Amino acid sequence: MTTTNGHPLVERYLARLDAAARRLPRGERRELVDEIRAHLDAGIGPDPAEADVRNVLDDLGDPDEIVAAARPATSPTAAPGPNGWVALVLGILSLLVIMVPFAPVVLGGGAVVLGVATRRRARSTGRSDGPATAGVLIGTLAASTGIVALLFLLGVSSSISADDGVQPVRPPGPVSPTTSEPAPAGGG
Amino acid sequence: MVTSEGTIYPLLSRLRREGHVTTTWRDSPEGPPRKYYAVTDQGRAALASFTAEWWRFRTAVDTILGEGDAS
């Protein structure tokens, strides 16, 4: 929708508003600018006096103030929430326990879930959340390493238990009557 | 209370996102279509609970201030 009056002051105001609204989600930003534009279209007739335009714009208020009202008072300036740091700590913990079965998968998975949720919320308020991003990356690394390690362990243990029935003590190898003479070394 | 008229638009938009109001566009006899806002049941419930909360808050503050005067 284009403005009917296209007054340079109006256009400059709308450009400022659009820039201020950059941190809003795309849909909200467009809706807000459209609504203010419609308000100006309704309030400013064709070929207006500059004083009238200035009065209408002054009444509307500062673009930053309008954009600030689009979000609850705490979120625009709030520091990254604790969840981002929790995700990072979980990620680091999951790396530390990388040798413990299941632990890196659980902790790393938790870090990823928490980090992704935190990042999504941060993005909806136009912020980026560094700790959460780091948590997601480290958590992914730890969890995938943990999964690979688990699969490896499962593979090893199943091959061991498969061998168990055949050769309880000796390593698997060619078994023939001639090998029984050097073998007693392990038989004590 | 509202320092700039323009803040009404983001506030209304928030109310709608939170389900407290609904909006419908209607053709206007003059000019472009207009957006009409209507309060939902959820919005009325939110208002009622806020009103109740406000009464509790006000009573508590009045009590504290009253005690302060009496001493």
Tab-separated table of C-alpha atoms in Angstrom:
chain	number	residue	atom	x	y	z
A	1	MET	CA	0.000	0.000	0.000
A	2	THR	CA	1.496	3.350	-0.991
A	3	THR	CA	0.645	6.554	0.741
A	4	THR	CA	-1.797	8.885	-0.907
A	5	ASN	CA	-0.016	12.075	0.053
A	6	GLY	CA	3.630	11.058	-0.238
A	7	HIS	CA	4.759	14.088	1.714
A	8	PRO	CA	8.546	14.013	2.151
A	9	LEU	CA	8.223	14.414	5.932
A	10	VAL	CA	5.839	11.451	6.038
A	11	GLU	CA	8.144	9.335	3.932
A	12	ARG	CA	11.127	10.220	6.108
A	13	TYR	CA	9.131	9.346	9.242
A	14	LEU	CA	8.049	5.994	7.782
A	15	ALA	CA	11.628	5.220	6.766
A	16	ARG	CA	12.766	5.903	10.332
A	17	LEU	CA	9.969	3.719	11.681
A	18	ASP	CA	10.847	0.901	9.306
A	19	ALA	CA	14.497	1.070	10.360
A	20	ALA	CA	13.562	1.109	14.057
A	21	ALA	CA	11.285	-1.899	13.517
A	22	ARG	CA	14.092	-3.964	12.007
A	23	ARG	CA	14.425	-6.005	15.199
A	24	LEU	CA	10.787	-7.130	15.025
A	25	PRO	CA	9.801	-10.326	13.217
A	26	ARG	CA	9.188	-9.639	9.542
A	27	GLY	CA	5.391	-9.931	9.670
A	28	GLU	CA	5.061	-7.709	12.721
A	29	ARG	CA	7.337	-5.110	11.205
A	30	ARG	CA	5.332	-4.897	7.985
A	31	GLU	CA	2.022	-4.818	9.860
A	32	LEU	CA	3.218	-1.989	12.094
A	33	VAL	CA	4.507	0.143	9.217
A	34	ASP	CA	1.314	-0.480	7.230
A	35	GLU	CA	-0.847	0.557	10.161
A	36	ILE	CA	1.083	3.744	10.831
A	37	ARG	CA	0.955	4.518	7.127
A	38	ALA	CA	-2.811	4.006	7.088
A	39	HIS	CA	-3.099	6.228	10.165
A	40	LEU	CA	-1.144	8.965	8.371
A	41	ASP	CA	-3.182	8.527	5.198
A	42	ALA	CA	-6.367	8.981	7.192
A	43	GLY	CA	-5.021	11.887	9.219
A	44	ILE	CA	-3.321	13.903	6.494
A	45	GLY	CA	-5.403	15.060	3.558
A	46	PRO	CA	-4.115	15.711	0.070
A	47	ASP	CA	-1.826	18.721	-0.298
A	48	PRO	CA	-1.444	19.393	3.445
A	49	ALA	CA	0.273	22.334	5.103
A	50	GLU	CA	3.665	21.384	6.487
A	51	ALA	CA	2.620	22.471	9.984
A	52	ASP	CA	-0.318	20.027	9.868
A	53	VAL	CA	1.956	17.184	8.808
A	54	ARG	CA	4.376	17.995	11.626
A	55	ASN	CA	1.551	18.065	14.159
A	56	VAL	CA	0.236	14.664	13.092
A	57	LEU	CA	3.752	13.177	13.204
A	58	ASP	CA	4.456	14.709	16.613
A	59	ASP	CA	1.231	13.223	17.961
A	60	LEU	CA	2.189	9.811	16.623
A	61	GLY	CA	5.409	9.981	18.594
A	62	ASP	CA	8.961	8.817	18.209
A	63	PRO	CA	9.380	5.700	16.009
A	64	ASP	CA	11.654	4.080	18.593
A	65	GLU	CA	8.982	4.551	21.230
A	66	ILE	CA	6.349	2.959	18.981
A	67	VAL	CA	8.568	-0.021	18.225
A	68	ALA	CA	9.396	-0.420	21.920
A	69	ALA	CA	5.671	-0.874	22.617
A	70	ALA	CA	5.570	-3.826	20.235
A	71	ARG	CA	7.381	-5.975	22.785
A	72	PRO	CA	6.884	-6.530	26.515
A	73	ALA	CA	8.905	-3.975	28.444
A	74	THR	CA	11.616	-6.363	29.603
A	75	SER	CA	12.651	-8.127	26.433
A	76	PRO	CA	14.072	-5.451	24.102
A	77	THR	CA	16.995	-4.559	26.332
A	78	ALA	CA	17.214	-7.767	28.357
A	79	ALA	CA	20.522	-9.589	28.357
A	80	PRO	CA	20.575	-13.062	26.844
A	81	GLY	CA	18.469	-15.216	29.129
A	82	PRO	CA	20.010	-17.735	31.505
A	83	ASN	CA	18.853	-20.552	29.255
A	84	GLY	CA	21.578	-19.751	26.742
A	85	TRP	CA	24.238	-20.130	29.421
A	86	VAL	CA	22.598	-23.269	30.792
A	87	ALA	CA	22.738	-24.736	27.290
A	88	LEU	CA	26.429	-23.848	27.034
A	89	VAL	CA	27.216	-25.350	30.451
A	90	LEU	CA	25.286	-28.503	29.571
A	91	GLY	CA	27.224	-28.733	26.318
A	92	ILE	CA	30.580	-28.402	28.089
A	93	LEU	CA	29.515	-30.935	30.756
A	94	SER	CA	28.517	-33.375	28.040
A	95	LEU	CA	32.026	-33.050	26.580
A	96	LEU	CA	33.590	-33.704	29.988
A	97	VAL	CA	31.647	-36.937	30.446
A	98	ILE	CA	32.239	-38.034	26.877
A	99	MET	CA	33.682	-41.384	28.061
A	100	VAL	CA	30.653	-42.272	30.209
A	101	PRO	CA	28.058	-44.330	28.333
A	102	PHE	CA	24.776	-42.462	27.687
A	103	ALA	CA	25.819	-39.310	29.610
A	104	PRO	CA	27.032	-37.251	26.622
A	105	VAL	CA	23.914	-38.217	24.672
A	106	VAL	CA	21.572	-37.093	27.430
A	107	LEU	CA	23.464	-33.930	28.387
A	108	GLY	CA	24.364	-32.991	24.829
A	109	GLY	CA	20.809	-33.602	23.681
A	110	GLY	CA	19.557	-31.399	26.516
A	111	ALA	CA	21.998	-28.668	25.500
A	112	VAL	CA	20.783	-28.831	21.900
A	113	VAL	CA	17.081	-28.726	22.802
A	114	LEU	CA	17.538	-25.886	25.281
A	115	GLY	CA	19.878	-23.968	22.998
A	116	VAL	CA	17.592	-24.204	19.991
A	117	ALA	CA	14.591	-23.061	22.039
A	118	THR	CA	16.570	-20.155	23.488
A	119	ARG	CA	17.824	-19.139	20.068
A	120	ARG	CA	14.311	-19.212	18.635
A	121	ARG	CA	13.016	-16.978	21.408
A	122	ALA	CA	15.980	-14.639	21.106
A	123	ARG	CA	15.438	-14.346	17.371
A	124	SER	CA	11.776	-13.426	17.853
A	125	THR	CA	12.962	-10.375	19.785
A	126	GLY	CA	15.627	-9.610	17.202
A	127	ARG	CA	18.575	-10.561	19.368
A	128	SER	CA	21.190	-13.207	18.854
A	129	ASP	CA	22.209	-15.486	21.665
A	130	GLY	CA	25.871	-16.457	21.510
A	131	PRO	CA	25.972	-18.816	24.517
A	132	ALA	CA	22.948	-20.729	23.249
A	133	THR	CA	24.520	-21.102	19.818
A	134	ALA	CA	27.747	-22.386	21.361
A	135	GLY	CA	25.699	-24.755	23.534
A	136	VAL	CA	23.919	-26.145	20.471
A	137	LEU	CA	27.192	-26.701	18.621
A	138	ILE	CA	29.030	-28.314	21.535
A	139	GLY	CA	25.954	-30.330	22.512
A	140	THR	CA	25.588	-31.627	18.962
A	141	LEU	CA	29.251	-32.619	18.906
A	142	ALA	CA	29.069	-34.384	22.286
A	143	ALA	CA	25.755	-36.096	21.620
A	144	SER	CA	26.778	-37.393	18.207
A	145	THR	CA	30.145	-38.557	19.552
A	146	GLY	CA	28.279	-40.234	22.402
A	147	ILE	CA	25.922	-41.976	20.002
A	148	VAL	CA	28.804	-43.213	17.854
A	149	ALA	CA	30.601	-44.403	20.990
A	150	LEU	CA	27.465	-46.201	22.185
A	151	LEU	CA	27.011	-47.911	18.829
A	152	PHE	CA	30.677	-48.897	18.911
A	153	LEU	CA	30.342	-50.278	22.455
A	154	LEU	CA	27.198	-52.174	21.505
A	155	GLY	CA	29.010	-53.621	18.496
A	156	VAL	CA	32.040	-54.626	20.567
A	157	SER	CA	30.013	-56.135	23.404
A	158	SER	CA	27.810	-58.119	21.049
A	159	SER	CA	30.852	-59.469	19.215
A	160	ILE	CA	32.463	-60.339	22.551
A	161	SER	CA	29.361	-62.149	23.776
A	162	ALA	CA	29.155	-63.920	20.437
A	163	ASP	CA	32.727	-65.089	20.921
A	164	ASP	CA	32.130	-66.012	24.523
A	165	GLY	CA	30.503	-69.320	23.724
A	166	VAL	CA	33.418	-70.406	21.589
A	167	GLN	CA	36.564	-69.160	23.268
A	168	PRO	CA	36.162	-67.906	26.826
A	169	VAL	CA	39.794	-66.966	27.423
A	170	ARG	CA	41.929	-67.074	24.338
A	171	PRO	CA	41.781	-64.428	21.662
A	172	PRO	CA	40.033	-65.600	18.545
A	173	GLY	CA	42.402	-67.189	16.071
A	174	PRO	CA	43.049	-70.324	14.194
A	175	VAL	CA	42.512	-73.214	16.567
A	176	SER	CA	44.137	-76.506	15.784
A	177	PRO	CA	45.695	-79.289	17.824
A	178	THR	CA	49.188	-77.953	17.084
A	179	THR	CA	48.496	-74.631	18.802
A	180	SER	CA	47.752	-76.312	22.108
A	181	GLU	CA	51.439	-76.592	23.024
A	182	PRO	CA	52.407	-72.898	23.171
A	183	ALA	CA	48.994	-71.998	24.437
A	184	PRO	CA	49.285	-72.882	28.165
A	185	ALA	CA	50.950	-69.537	28.780
A	186	GLY	CA	47.472	-68.025	29.096
A	187	GLY	CA	45.913	-71.014	30.787
A	188	GLY	CA	47.139	-70.482	34.388
B	1	MET	CA	-0.563	7.720	30.080
B	2	VAL	CA	0.333	6.845	26.489
B	3	THR	CA	2.964	9.358	25.503
B	4	SER	CA	2.630	8.870	21.768
B	5	GLU	CA	-0.493	7.986	19.802
B	6	GLY	CA	1.420	5.614	17.566
B	7	THR	CA	2.029	3.115	20.365
B	8	ILE	CA	-1.658	2.122	20.200
B	9	TYR	CA	-0.938	0.081	17.044
B	10	PRO	CA	1.736	-2.237	18.426
B	11	LEU	CA	-0.290	-2.578	21.644
B	12	LEU	CA	-3.410	-3.617	19.734
B	13	SER	CA	-1.323	-5.970	17.660
B	14	ARG	CA	0.021	-7.581	20.836
B	15	LEU	CA	-3.490	-7.953	22.251
B	16	ARG	CA	-4.499	-9.723	19.073
B	17	ARG	CA	-1.468	-12.050	19.087
B	18	GLU	CA	-2.290	-12.964	22.671
B	19	GLY	CA	-5.895	-13.701	21.718
B	20	HIS	CA	-7.450	-10.908	23.775
B	21	VAL	CA	-9.020	-9.230	20.749
B	22	THR	CA	-10.007	-10.238	17.245
B	23	THR	CA	-9.858	-8.033	14.171
B	24	THR	CA	-11.989	-7.832	11.052
B	25	TRP	CA	-11.609	-5.616	8.031
B	26	ARG	CA	-14.747	-3.834	6.869
B	27	ASP	CA	-15.295	-1.648	3.871
B	28	SER	CA	-15.646	1.984	4.693
B	29	PRO	CA	-18.128	4.268	2.910
B	30	GLU	CA	-15.266	6.682	2.503
B	31	GLY	CA	-11.603	5.866	2.076
B	32	PRO	CA	-9.843	2.525	2.485
B	33	PRO	CA	-11.253	-0.470	4.451
B	34	ARG	CA	-11.078	-0.149	8.226
B	35	LYS	CA	-9.927	-2.655	10.803
B	36	TYR	CA	-12.401	-3.303	13.628
B	37	TYR	CA	-11.303	-4.716	16.965
B	38	ALA	CA	-13.536	-6.829	19.238
B	39	VAL	CA	-12.707	-8.118	22.726
B	40	THR	CA	-12.756	-11.922	22.999
B	41	ASP	CA	-13.975	-14.002	25.958
B	42	GLN	CA	-10.348	-14.637	26.789
B	43	GLY	CA	-9.730	-10.900	26.745
B	44	ARG	CA	-12.648	-10.310	29.111
B	45	ALA	CA	-11.332	-13.020	31.436
B	46	ALA	CA	-7.871	-11.424	31.382
B	47	LEU	CA	-9.400	-8.058	32.219
B	48	ALA	CA	-11.381	-9.585	35.107
B	49	SER	CA	-8.326	-11.305	36.557
B	50	PHE	CA	-6.242	-8.147	36.202
B	51	THR	CA	-8.994	-6.131	37.903
B	52	ALA	CA	-9.090	-8.584	40.802
B	53	GLU	CA	-5.305	-8.471	41.036
B	54	TRP	CA	-5.396	-4.682	41.015
B	55	TRP	CA	-7.890	-4.599	43.885
B	56	ARG	CA	-5.685	-6.839	45.975
B	57	PHE	CA	-2.651	-4.686	45.184
B	58	ARG	CA	-4.504	-1.460	45.930
B	59	THR	CA	-5.864	-2.769	49.212
B	60	ALA	CA	-2.415	-3.903	50.256
B	61	VAL	CA	-0.873	-0.516	49.451
B	62	ASP	CA	-3.736	1.328	51.141
B	63	THR	CA	-3.242	-0.784	54.252
B	64	ILE	CA	0.480	-0.045	54.378
B	65	LEU	CA	-0.049	3.676	53.792
B	66	GLY	CA	-2.912	3.762	56.344
B	67	GLU	CA	-0.713	2.121	58.982
B	68	GLY	CA	2.009	4.622	58.168
B	69	ASP	CA	-0.408	7.519	58.771
B	70	ALA	CA	-1.726	6.082	62.033
B	71	SER	CA	1.666	5.812	63.722
